[in-house]
Amino acid sequence: MKLETKSLVLMAVAIVINVVVGQIAVWIKLPLYVDAVGTVLVGILAGPFAGALTGVLTNLIWGLISDPVAAAFFPVSLVIGALAGILARMGWFKSVGMTVAAGAVIGVISTIVAVPIIVYMFGGVTGAGTDFATAYLLAVGQELVQSVAIANLVQNLADKILTCLIAWLIVKRLPMRFTSGFAFYGYTKA
């Protein structure tokens, strides 16, 4: 699939946004990742392929330059970008309510993809803010997979809803002369 220059430039900017915001969240141990705003933004404007590619490239670049753990989660970012584009095509980013619903869907599905990576590659501990909740759930008798799944589902719902709302607000605030050239922009109009 060929991507337009406008989409490639947006993807590059989105990757920088993802890495910088995500790394700040890691450094200050936020309980949210907020590292997919750019990925969702690209998915909304340029579609699922561009969104998925942005997610994958973000995690691979981030993993190479500062946080090797990030590279392992490229499948999660791929799913986030693809789902953002698919849901945008279906009109799920037309209003605040639909955007919240899109964030919830992305949060649930990204959790399903992330849990096996967290459990089998990292033994349930990645150094993220959810590790505290996972440790607590383990301490009160939950199994490892359940602890990771519950902690990450709660975190991912809040994170992906916030991420989708931020990306949606950015799309709504961008000048029409910029956004109207993107294939998927028309699907976000109310």
mmCIF file of C-alpha atoms in Angstrom:
data_model
loop_
_atom_site.group_PDB
_atom_site.id
_atom_site.type_symbol
_atom_site.label_atom_id
_atom_site.label_comp_id
_atom_site.label_asym_id
_atom_site.label_seq_id
_atom_site.Cartn_x
_atom_site.Cartn_y
_atom_site.Cartn_z
ATOM 1 C CA MET A 1 0.000 0.000 0.000
ATOM 2 C CA LYS A 2 1.344 3.405 -0.955
ATOM 3 C CA LEU A 3 1.164 6.198 1.604
ATOM 4 C CA GLU A 4 0.966 9.850 0.605
ATOM 5 C CA THR A 5 3.701 12.263 1.668
ATOM 6 C CA LYS A 6 1.232 14.032 3.957
ATOM 7 C CA SER A 7 0.553 10.753 5.772
ATOM 8 C CA LEU A 8 4.254 9.946 6.076
ATOM 9 C CA VAL A 9 4.965 13.353 7.623
ATOM 10 C CA LEU A 10 2.059 12.909 10.047
ATOM 11 C CA MET A 11 3.386 9.459 10.951
ATOM 12 C CA ALA A 12 6.856 10.851 11.699
ATOM 13 C CA VAL A 13 5.428 13.577 13.942
ATOM 14 C CA ALA A 14 3.168 11.025 15.648
ATOM 15 C CA ILE A 15 6.106 8.718 16.380
ATOM 16 C CA VAL A 16 7.974 11.577 18.071
ATOM 17 C CA ILE A 17 4.869 12.470 20.113
ATOM 18 C CA ASN A 18 4.404 8.839 21.170
ATOM 19 C CA VAL A 19 8.015 8.322 22.234
ATOM 20 C CA VAL A 20 8.434 11.629 24.064
ATOM 21 C CA VAL A 21 5.119 11.493 25.946
ATOM 22 C CA GLY A 22 5.473 7.766 26.620
ATOM 23 C CA GLN A 23 9.015 8.103 27.938
ATOM 24 C CA ILE A 24 7.987 10.939 30.254
ATOM 25 C CA ALA A 25 5.171 8.727 31.591
ATOM 26 C CA VAL A 26 7.681 5.915 32.223
ATOM 27 C CA TRP A 27 10.186 8.198 33.951
ATOM 28 C CA ILE A 28 7.646 9.630 36.368
ATOM 29 C CA LYS A 29 5.915 6.251 36.853
ATOM 30 C CA LEU A 30 2.479 7.428 35.770
ATOM 31 C CA PRO A 31 -0.208 4.759 36.104
ATOM 32 C CA LEU A 32 -1.131 5.537 32.468
ATOM 33 C CA TYR A 33 1.033 5.044 29.395
ATOM 34 C CA VAL A 34 -0.354 7.833 27.161
ATOM 35 C CA ASP A 35 2.096 6.623 24.508
ATOM 36 C CA ALA A 36 -0.358 6.023 21.670
ATOM 37 C CA VAL A 37 -1.872 9.468 21.070
ATOM 38 C CA GLY A 38 0.049 9.814 17.813
ATOM 39 C CA THR A 39 -0.855 6.284 16.734
ATOM 40 C CA VAL A 40 -4.567 6.899 17.281
ATOM 41 C CA LEU A 41 -4.298 10.294 15.586
ATOM 42 C CA VAL A 42 -2.789 8.702 12.474
ATOM 43 C CA GLY A 43 -5.387 5.920 12.536
ATOM 44 C CA ILE A 44 -8.213 8.459 12.665
ATOM 45 C CA LEU A 45 -6.838 10.593 9.828
ATOM 46 C CA ALA A 46 -4.968 8.182 7.558
ATOM 47 C CA GLY A 47 -6.599 4.813 8.243
ATOM 48 C CA PRO A 48 -5.795 1.452 9.803
ATOM 49 C CA PHE A 49 -2.672 0.618 7.776
ATOM 50 C CA ALA A 50 -0.984 3.940 8.541
ATOM 51 C CA GLY A 51 -2.088 3.750 12.182
ATOM 52 C CA ALA A 52 -0.765 0.209 12.594
ATOM 53 C CA LEU A 53 2.530 1.083 10.907
ATOM 54 C CA THR A 54 2.917 4.138 13.145
ATOM 55 C CA GLY A 55 2.370 1.976 16.221
ATOM 56 C CA VAL A 56 4.891 -0.645 15.149
ATOM 57 C CA LEU A 57 7.547 1.909 14.184
ATOM 58 C CA THR A 58 7.018 3.818 17.445
ATOM 59 C CA ASN A 59 7.709 0.785 19.578
ATOM 60 C CA LEU A 60 10.649 -0.456 17.540
ATOM 61 C CA ILE A 61 12.326 2.986 17.452
ATOM 62 C CA TRP A 62 11.578 3.619 21.125
ATOM 63 C CA GLY A 63 12.987 0.197 21.971
ATOM 64 C CA LEU A 64 16.185 0.941 20.087
ATOM 65 C CA ILE A 65 16.840 4.404 21.490
ATOM 66 C CA SER A 66 15.833 4.261 25.147
ATOM 67 C CA ASP A 67 13.485 1.545 26.414
ATOM 68 C CA PRO A 68 14.017 -2.022 25.162
ATOM 69 C CA VAL A 69 10.808 -3.149 26.885
ATOM 70 C CA ALA A 70 8.805 -0.975 24.474
ATOM 71 C CA ALA A 71 9.924 -3.009 21.460
ATOM 72 C CA ALA A 72 8.252 -6.143 22.834
ATOM 73 C CA PHE A 73 4.888 -4.385 22.772
ATOM 74 C CA PHE A 74 4.844 -3.568 19.055
ATOM 75 C CA PRO A 75 1.908 -6.002 18.500
ATOM 76 C CA VAL A 76 -0.157 -3.991 20.985
ATOM 77 C CA SER A 77 0.600 -0.740 19.163
ATOM 78 C CA LEU A 78 -0.162 -2.384 15.826
ATOM 79 C CA VAL A 79 -3.604 -3.353 17.129
ATOM 80 C CA ILE A 80 -4.225 0.117 18.596
ATOM 81 C CA GLY A 81 -3.419 1.859 15.301
ATOM 82 C CA ALA A 82 -5.391 -0.602 13.194
ATOM 83 C CA LEU A 83 -8.423 -0.430 15.489
ATOM 84 C CA ALA A 84 -8.327 3.377 15.557
ATOM 85 C CA GLY A 85 -8.463 3.408 11.758
ATOM 86 C CA ILE A 86 -11.187 0.762 11.559
ATOM 87 C CA LEU A 87 -13.307 2.465 14.216
ATOM 88 C CA ALA A 88 -12.780 5.842 12.525
ATOM 89 C CA ARG A 89 -14.034 4.322 9.265
ATOM 90 C CA MET A 90 -17.105 3.083 11.131
ATOM 91 C CA GLY A 91 -17.790 6.606 12.451
ATOM 92 C CA TRP A 92 -16.796 5.993 16.070
ATOM 93 C CA PHE A 93 -14.881 9.288 16.343
ATOM 94 C CA LYS A 94 -17.779 11.625 15.484
ATOM 95 C CA SER A 95 -18.671 12.633 19.037
ATOM 96 C CA VAL A 96 -17.282 12.562 22.560
ATOM 97 C CA GLY A 97 -19.492 9.611 23.512
ATOM 98 C CA MET A 98 -18.499 7.543 20.503
ATOM 99 C CA THR A 99 -14.834 8.426 21.074
ATOM 100 C CA VAL A 100 -15.082 7.175 24.676
ATOM 101 C CA ALA A 101 -16.658 3.955 23.375
ATOM 102 C CA ALA A 102 -13.854 3.603 20.807
ATOM 103 C CA GLY A 103 -11.302 4.052 23.589
ATOM 104 C CA ALA A 104 -12.996 1.334 25.640
ATOM 105 C CA VAL A 105 -12.971 -1.094 22.707
ATOM 106 C CA ILE A 106 -9.307 -0.357 22.003
ATOM 107 C CA GLY A 107 -8.526 -0.712 25.722
ATOM 108 C CA VAL A 108 -10.122 -4.149 26.010
ATOM 109 C CA ILE A 109 -8.575 -5.537 22.833
ATOM 110 C CA SER A 110 -5.134 -4.086 23.542
ATOM 111 C CA THR A 111 -5.260 -5.727 26.985
ATOM 112 C CA ILE A 112 -5.977 -9.098 25.379
ATOM 113 C CA VAL A 113 -2.894 -8.651 23.188
ATOM 114 C CA ALA A 114 -0.669 -7.262 25.986
ATOM 115 C CA VAL A 115 -1.304 -9.802 28.749
ATOM 116 C CA PRO A 116 0.537 -12.743 27.129
ATOM 117 C CA ILE A 117 3.513 -10.486 26.375
ATOM 118 C CA ILE A 118 3.651 -9.224 29.965
ATOM 119 C CA VAL A 119 3.246 -12.678 31.494
ATOM 120 C CA TYR A 120 5.380 -14.841 29.227
ATOM 121 C CA MET A 121 8.125 -12.409 28.211
ATOM 122 C CA PHE A 122 8.470 -10.446 31.451
ATOM 123 C CA GLY A 123 7.076 -12.702 34.175
ATOM 124 C CA GLY A 124 4.316 -10.191 34.930
ATOM 125 C CA VAL A 125 6.623 -7.250 35.691
ATOM 126 C CA THR A 126 7.601 -4.633 33.097
ATOM 127 C CA GLY A 127 8.500 -1.647 35.264
ATOM 128 C CA ALA A 128 5.253 0.142 34.384
ATOM 129 C CA GLY A 129 2.795 1.770 36.748
ATOM 130 C CA THR A 130 0.544 -1.300 36.677
ATOM 131 C CA ASP A 131 3.180 -3.413 38.417
ATOM 132 C CA PHE A 132 2.011 -2.140 41.805
ATOM 133 C CA ALA A 133 -1.562 -3.285 41.162
ATOM 134 C CA THR A 134 -0.314 -6.612 39.816
ATOM 135 C CA ALA A 135 1.821 -7.139 42.941
ATOM 136 C CA TYR A 136 -1.128 -6.316 45.193
ATOM 137 C CA LEU A 137 -3.416 -8.754 43.382
ATOM 138 C CA LEU A 138 -0.742 -11.462 43.640
ATOM 139 C CA ALA A 139 -0.358 -10.721 47.356
ATOM 140 C CA VAL A 140 -4.080 -11.232 47.973
ATOM 141 C CA GLY A 141 -4.030 -14.616 46.252
ATOM 142 C CA GLN A 142 -4.807 -14.042 42.564
ATOM 143 C CA GLU A 143 -2.975 -16.045 39.925
ATOM 144 C CA LEU A 144 -0.325 -14.263 37.828
ATOM 145 C CA VAL A 145 -2.330 -14.163 34.583
ATOM 146 C CA GLN A 146 -5.439 -12.910 36.382
ATOM 147 C CA SER A 147 -3.450 -10.282 38.280
ATOM 148 C CA VAL A 148 -1.807 -8.965 35.133
ATOM 149 C CA ALA A 149 -5.082 -9.034 33.193
ATOM 150 C CA ILE A 150 -7.098 -7.195 35.846
ATOM 151 C CA ALA A 151 -4.426 -4.562 36.516
ATOM 152 C CA ASN A 152 -3.862 -3.945 32.824
ATOM 153 C CA LEU A 153 -7.536 -3.903 31.889
ATOM 154 C CA VAL A 154 -8.296 -1.205 34.447
ATOM 155 C CA GLN A 155 -5.246 0.799 33.386
ATOM 156 C CA ASN A 156 -5.821 0.276 29.649
ATOM 157 C CA LEU A 157 -9.453 1.351 29.801
ATOM 158 C CA ALA A 158 -8.525 4.648 31.439
ATOM 159 C CA ASP A 159 -5.436 5.091 29.255
ATOM 160 C CA LYS A 160 -7.025 4.322 25.898
ATOM 161 C CA ILE A 161 -10.150 6.378 26.589
ATOM 162 C CA LEU A 162 -7.931 9.347 27.520
ATOM 163 C CA THR A 163 -5.676 8.675 24.509
ATOM 164 C CA CYS A 164 -8.636 8.563 22.112
ATOM 165 C CA LEU A 165 -10.125 11.748 23.576
ATOM 166 C CA ILE A 166 -6.810 13.604 23.220
ATOM 167 C CA ALA A 167 -6.365 12.397 19.629
ATOM 168 C CA TRP A 168 -9.987 13.278 18.796
ATOM 169 C CA LEU A 169 -9.569 16.775 20.262
ATOM 170 C CA ILE A 170 -6.396 17.281 18.233
ATOM 171 C CA VAL A 171 -8.214 16.208 15.053
ATOM 172 C CA LYS A 172 -11.090 18.570 15.810
ATOM 173 C CA ARG A 173 -8.685 21.473 16.474
ATOM 174 C CA LEU A 174 -6.458 20.990 13.423
ATOM 175 C CA PRO A 175 -7.108 23.397 10.549
ATOM 176 C CA MET A 176 -9.491 22.102 7.877
ATOM 177 C CA ARG A 177 -6.944 22.784 5.153
ATOM 178 C CA PHE A 178 -4.665 20.234 6.843
ATOM 179 C CA THR A 179 -7.151 17.527 7.807
ATOM 180 C CA SER A 180 -9.376 17.562 4.734
ATOM 181 C CA GLY A 181 -6.621 15.966 2.640
ATOM 182 C CA PHE A 182 -6.618 12.781 4.708
ATOM 183 C CA ALA A 183 -8.656 9.836 3.486
ATOM 184 C CA PHE A 184 -10.334 9.065 6.798
ATOM 185 C CA TYR A 185 -11.025 12.600 8.023
ATOM 186 C CA GLY A 186 -14.515 12.620 6.512
ATOM 187 C CA TYR A 187 -15.566 9.769 8.775
ATOM 188 C CA THR A 188 -14.999 11.882 11.893
ATOM 189 C CA LYS A 189 -17.393 14.678 10.969
ATOM 190 C CA ALA A 190 -20.506 14.821 13.116
#
